[in-house]
Amino acid sequence: MKEKFTKSEAQWREELDALEYKVLRKKGTERAGTHDDFPKQPGTFYCRGCGQPLFTQADKFESGTGWPSFVRPATEDAVEEHNDSSFFMRRMEVVCARCDGHLGHVFPDGPQPTGLRYCMNGVALTFEPDEGETKES
């Protein structure tokens, strides 16, 4: 298991903008279609809270939901999943395994090879292109 990354609530509030804080620390959700403007070239999506690598561009797909969607995390230990029964629904919450930042939910309706849809809040992610690539590529 990876070592946990912790900060005080004051530090989180200072480092994150209001929407990032609401999503990552208070389990909020951004409006659909408001934050999937990531470049399309090869690269990695990182946790906005702590910089942990979470997903790769190779595993991203267009789900039509308005949120960035992936078929799997970058590594088995990048994220953790927890039961979420809020809003009278049964879902699996996805959090960053390093800082426990709320990322979104995983659903069993994705494409192969996993059949999963990791539906993430774009505001909880940052993107870095692979070495040799540029964000303008």
mmCIF file with all atom_site columns, N, CA and C in Angstrom, residues 5-18 20-28 49 99-102:
data_model
loop_
_atom_site.group_PDB
_atom_site.id
_atom_site.type_symbol
_atom_site.label_atom_id
_atom_site.label_alt_id
_atom_site.label_comp_id
_atom_site.label_asym_id
_atom_site.label_entity_id
_atom_site.label_seq_id
_atom_site.pdbx_PDB_ins_code
_atom_site.Cartn_x
_atom_site.Cartn_y
_atom_site.Cartn_z
_atom_site.occupancy
_atom_site.B_iso_or_equiv
_atom_site.pdbx_formal_charge
_atom_site.auth_seq_id
_atom_site.auth_comp_id
_atom_site.auth_asym_id
_atom_site.auth_atom_id
_atom_site.pdbx_PDB_model_num
ATOM 1  N N  . PHE A 1 5   ? -0.919  10.594 1.846  1.00 0.00 ? 5   PHE A N  1
ATOM 2  C CA . PHE A 1 5   ? -0.507  11.983 1.717  1.00 0.00 ? 5   PHE A CA 1
ATOM 3  C C  . PHE A 1 5   ? -1.548  12.809 2.461  1.00 0.00 ? 5   PHE A C  1
ATOM 4  N N  . THR A 1 6   ? -1.137  13.556 3.466  1.00 0.00 ? 6   THR A N  1
ATOM 5  C CA . THR A 1 6   ? -2.118  14.306 4.252  1.00 0.00 ? 6   THR A CA 1
ATOM 6  C C  . THR A 1 6   ? -1.764  15.783 4.307  1.00 0.00 ? 6   THR A C  1
ATOM 7  N N  . LYS A 1 7   ? -2.811  16.576 4.420  1.00 0.00 ? 7   LYS A N  1
ATOM 8  C CA . LYS A 1 7   ? -2.698  18.027 4.598  1.00 0.00 ? 7   LYS A CA 1
ATOM 9  C C  . LYS A 1 7   ? -3.817  18.440 5.536  1.00 0.00 ? 7   LYS A C  1
ATOM 10 N N  . SER A 1 8   ? -3.662  19.588 6.150  1.00 0.00 ? 8   SER A N  1
ATOM 11 C CA . SER A 1 8   ? -4.744  20.125 6.970  1.00 0.00 ? 8   SER A CA 1
ATOM 12 C C  . SER A 1 8   ? -5.835  20.671 6.060  1.00 0.00 ? 8   SER A C  1
ATOM 13 N N  . GLU A 1 9   ? -7.017  20.822 6.606  1.00 0.00 ? 9   GLU A N  1
ATOM 14 C CA . GLU A 1 9   ? -8.109  21.408 5.818  1.00 0.00 ? 9   GLU A CA 1
ATOM 15 C C  . GLU A 1 9   ? -7.735  22.811 5.346  1.00 0.00 ? 9   GLU A C  1
ATOM 16 N N  . ALA A 1 10  ? -7.025  23.561 6.178  1.00 0.00 ? 10  ALA A N  1
ATOM 17 C CA . ALA A 1 10  ? -6.585  24.905 5.781  1.00 0.00 ? 10  ALA A CA 1
ATOM 18 C C  . ALA A 1 10  ? -5.645  24.840 4.575  1.00 0.00 ? 10  ALA A C  1
ATOM 19 N N  . GLN A 1 11  ? -4.752  23.867 4.565  1.00 0.00 ? 11  GLN A N  1
ATOM 20 C CA . GLN A 1 11  ? -3.844  23.715 3.424  1.00 0.00 ? 11  GLN A CA 1
ATOM 21 C C  . GLN A 1 11  ? -4.615  23.342 2.159  1.00 0.00 ? 11  GLN A C  1
ATOM 22 N N  . TRP A 1 12  ? -5.573  22.414 2.286  1.00 0.00 ? 12  TRP A N  1
ATOM 23 C CA . TRP A 1 12  ? -6.379  22.050 1.124  1.00 0.00 ? 12  TRP A CA 1
ATOM 24 C C  . TRP A 1 12  ? -7.119  23.273 0.588  1.00 0.00 ? 12  TRP A C  1
ATOM 25 N N  . ARG A 1 13  ? -7.734  24.038 1.462  1.00 0.00 ? 13  ARG A N  1
ATOM 26 C CA . ARG A 1 13  ? -8.498  25.221 1.029  1.00 0.00 ? 13  ARG A CA 1
ATOM 27 C C  . ARG A 1 13  ? -7.599  26.254 0.353  1.00 0.00 ? 13  ARG A C  1
ATOM 28 N N  . GLU A 1 14  ? -6.367  26.365 0.821  1.00 0.00 ? 14  GLU A N  1
ATOM 29 C CA . GLU A 1 14  ? -5.425  27.330 0.247  1.00 0.00 ? 14  GLU A CA 1
ATOM 30 C C  . GLU A 1 14  ? -4.939  26.894 -1.131 1.00 0.00 ? 14  GLU A C  1
ATOM 31 N N  . GLU A 1 15  ? -4.752  25.590 -1.323 1.00 0.00 ? 15  GLU A N  1
ATOM 32 C CA . GLU A 1 15  ? -4.162  25.082 -2.559 1.00 0.00 ? 15  GLU A CA 1
ATOM 33 C C  . GLU A 1 15  ? -5.157  24.760 -3.658 1.00 0.00 ? 15  GLU A C  1
ATOM 34 N N  . LEU A 1 16  ? -6.415  24.532 -3.314 1.00 0.00 ? 16  LEU A N  1
ATOM 35 C CA . LEU A 1 16  ? -7.435  24.179 -4.294 1.00 0.00 ? 16  LEU A CA 1
ATOM 36 C C  . LEU A 1 16  ? -8.400  25.336 -4.483 1.00 0.00 ? 16  LEU A C  1
ATOM 37 N N  . ASP A 1 17  ? -8.911  25.503 -5.709 1.00 0.00 ? 17  ASP A N  1
ATOM 38 C CA . ASP A 1 17  ? -9.956  26.515 -5.878 1.00 0.00 ? 17  ASP A CA 1
ATOM 39 C C  . ASP A 1 17  ? -11.267 25.949 -5.327 1.00 0.00 ? 17  ASP A C  1
ATOM 40 N N  . ALA A 1 18  ? -12.320 26.736 -5.330 1.00 0.00 ? 18  ALA A N  1
ATOM 41 C CA . ALA A 1 18  ? -13.571 26.346 -4.667 1.00 0.00 ? 18  ALA A CA 1
ATOM 42 C C  . ALA A 1 18  ? -14.162 25.056 -5.230 1.00 0.00 ? 18  ALA A C  1
ATOM 43 N N  . GLU A 1 20  ? -12.564 22.652 -7.035 1.00 0.00 ? 20  GLU A N  1
ATOM 44 C CA . GLU A 1 20  ? -11.639 21.550 -6.757 1.00 0.00 ? 20  GLU A CA 1
ATOM 45 C C  . GLU A 1 20  ? -11.809 21.063 -5.318 1.00 0.00 ? 20  GLU A C  1
ATOM 46 N N  . TYR A 1 21  ? -11.925 21.999 -4.395 1.00 0.00 ? 21  TYR A N  1
ATOM 47 C CA . TYR A 1 21  ? -12.103 21.645 -2.987 1.00 0.00 ? 21  TYR A CA 1
ATOM 48 C C  . TYR A 1 21  ? -13.430 20.905 -2.783 1.00 0.00 ? 21  TYR A C  1
ATOM 49 N N  . LYS A 1 22  ? -14.488 21.418 -3.385 1.00 0.00 ? 22  LYS A N  1
ATOM 50 C CA . LYS A 1 22  ? -15.809 20.795 -3.250 1.00 0.00 ? 22  LYS A CA 1
ATOM 51 C C  . LYS A 1 22  ? -15.792 19.352 -3.755 1.00 0.00 ? 22  LYS A C  1
ATOM 52 N N  . VAL A 1 23  ? -15.143 19.125 -4.891 1.00 0.00 ? 23  VAL A N  1
ATOM 53 C CA . VAL A 1 23  ? -15.102 17.779 -5.463 1.00 0.00 ? 23  VAL A CA 1
ATOM 54 C C  . VAL A 1 23  ? -14.147 16.876 -4.694 1.00 0.00 ? 23  VAL A C  1
ATOM 55 N N  . LEU A 1 24  ? -12.888 17.286 -4.584 1.00 0.00 ? 24  LEU A N  1
ATOM 56 C CA . LEU A 1 24  ? -11.867 16.420 -4.000 1.00 0.00 ? 24  LEU A CA 1
ATOM 57 C C  . LEU A 1 24  ? -12.027 16.175 -2.502 1.00 0.00 ? 24  LEU A C  1
ATOM 58 N N  . ARG A 1 25  ? -12.407 17.191 -1.760 1.00 0.00 ? 25  ARG A N  1
ATOM 59 C CA . ARG A 1 25  ? -12.445 17.060 -0.295 1.00 0.00 ? 25  ARG A CA 1
ATOM 60 C C  . ARG A 1 25  ? -13.847 16.853 0.259  1.00 0.00 ? 25  ARG A C  1
ATOM 61 N N  . LYS A 1 26  ? -14.890 17.301 -0.461 1.00 0.00 ? 26  LYS A N  1
ATOM 62 C CA . LYS A 1 26  ? -16.260 17.202 0.052  1.00 0.00 ? 26  LYS A CA 1
ATOM 63 C C  . LYS A 1 26  ? -17.144 16.275 -0.781 1.00 0.00 ? 26  LYS A C  1
ATOM 64 N N  . LYS A 1 27  ? -16.526 15.509 -1.699 1.00 0.00 ? 27  LYS A N  1
ATOM 65 C CA . LYS A 1 27  ? -17.224 14.506 -2.505 1.00 0.00 ? 27  LYS A CA 1
ATOM 66 C C  . LYS A 1 27  ? -18.295 15.103 -3.408 1.00 0.00 ? 27  LYS A C  1
ATOM 67 N N  . GLY A 1 28  ? -18.029 16.291 -3.916 1.00 0.00 ? 28  GLY A N  1
ATOM 68 C CA . GLY A 1 28  ? -18.958 16.934 -4.829 1.00 0.00 ? 28  GLY A CA 1
ATOM 69 C C  . GLY A 1 28  ? -18.817 16.397 -6.241 1.00 0.00 ? 28  GLY A C  1
ATOM 70 N N  . GLY A 1 49  ? -5.061  16.837 -6.350 1.00 0.00 ? 49  GLY A N  1
ATOM 71 C CA . GLY A 1 49  ? -4.755  17.046 -4.942 1.00 0.00 ? 49  GLY A CA 1
ATOM 72 C C  . GLY A 1 49  ? -3.327  16.734 -4.560 1.00 0.00 ? 49  GLY A C  1
ATOM 73 N N  . CYS A 1 99  ? -4.159  10.387 -1.485 1.00 0.00 ? 99  CYS A N  1
ATOM 74 C CA . CYS A 1 99  ? -4.659  11.501 -0.663 1.00 0.00 ? 99  CYS A CA 1
ATOM 75 C C  . CYS A 1 99  ? -6.143  11.382 -0.303 1.00 0.00 ? 99  CYS A C  1
ATOM 76 N N  . ASP A 1 100 ? -6.791  10.299 -0.733 1.00 0.00 ? 100 ASP A N  1
ATOM 77 C CA . ASP A 1 100 ? -8.223  10.076 -0.474 1.00 0.00 ? 100 ASP A CA 1
ATOM 78 C C  . ASP A 1 100 ? -9.119  11.122 -1.130 1.00 0.00 ? 100 ASP A C  1
ATOM 79 N N  . GLY A 1 101 ? -8.608  11.834 -2.110 1.00 0.00 ? 101 GLY A N  1
ATOM 80 C CA . GLY A 1 101 ? -9.424  12.807 -2.834 1.00 0.00 ? 101 GLY A CA 1
ATOM 81 C C  . GLY A 1 101 ? -10.498 12.106 -3.653 1.00 0.00 ? 101 GLY A C  1
ATOM 82 N N  . HIS A 1 102 ? -11.735 12.592 -3.562 1.00 0.00 ? 102 HIS A N  1
ATOM 83 C CA . HIS A 1 102 ? -12.846 12.040 -4.336 1.00 0.00 ? 102 HIS A CA 1
ATOM 84 C C  . HIS A 1 102 ? -12.614 12.337 -5.813 1.00 0.00 ? 102 HIS A C  1
#
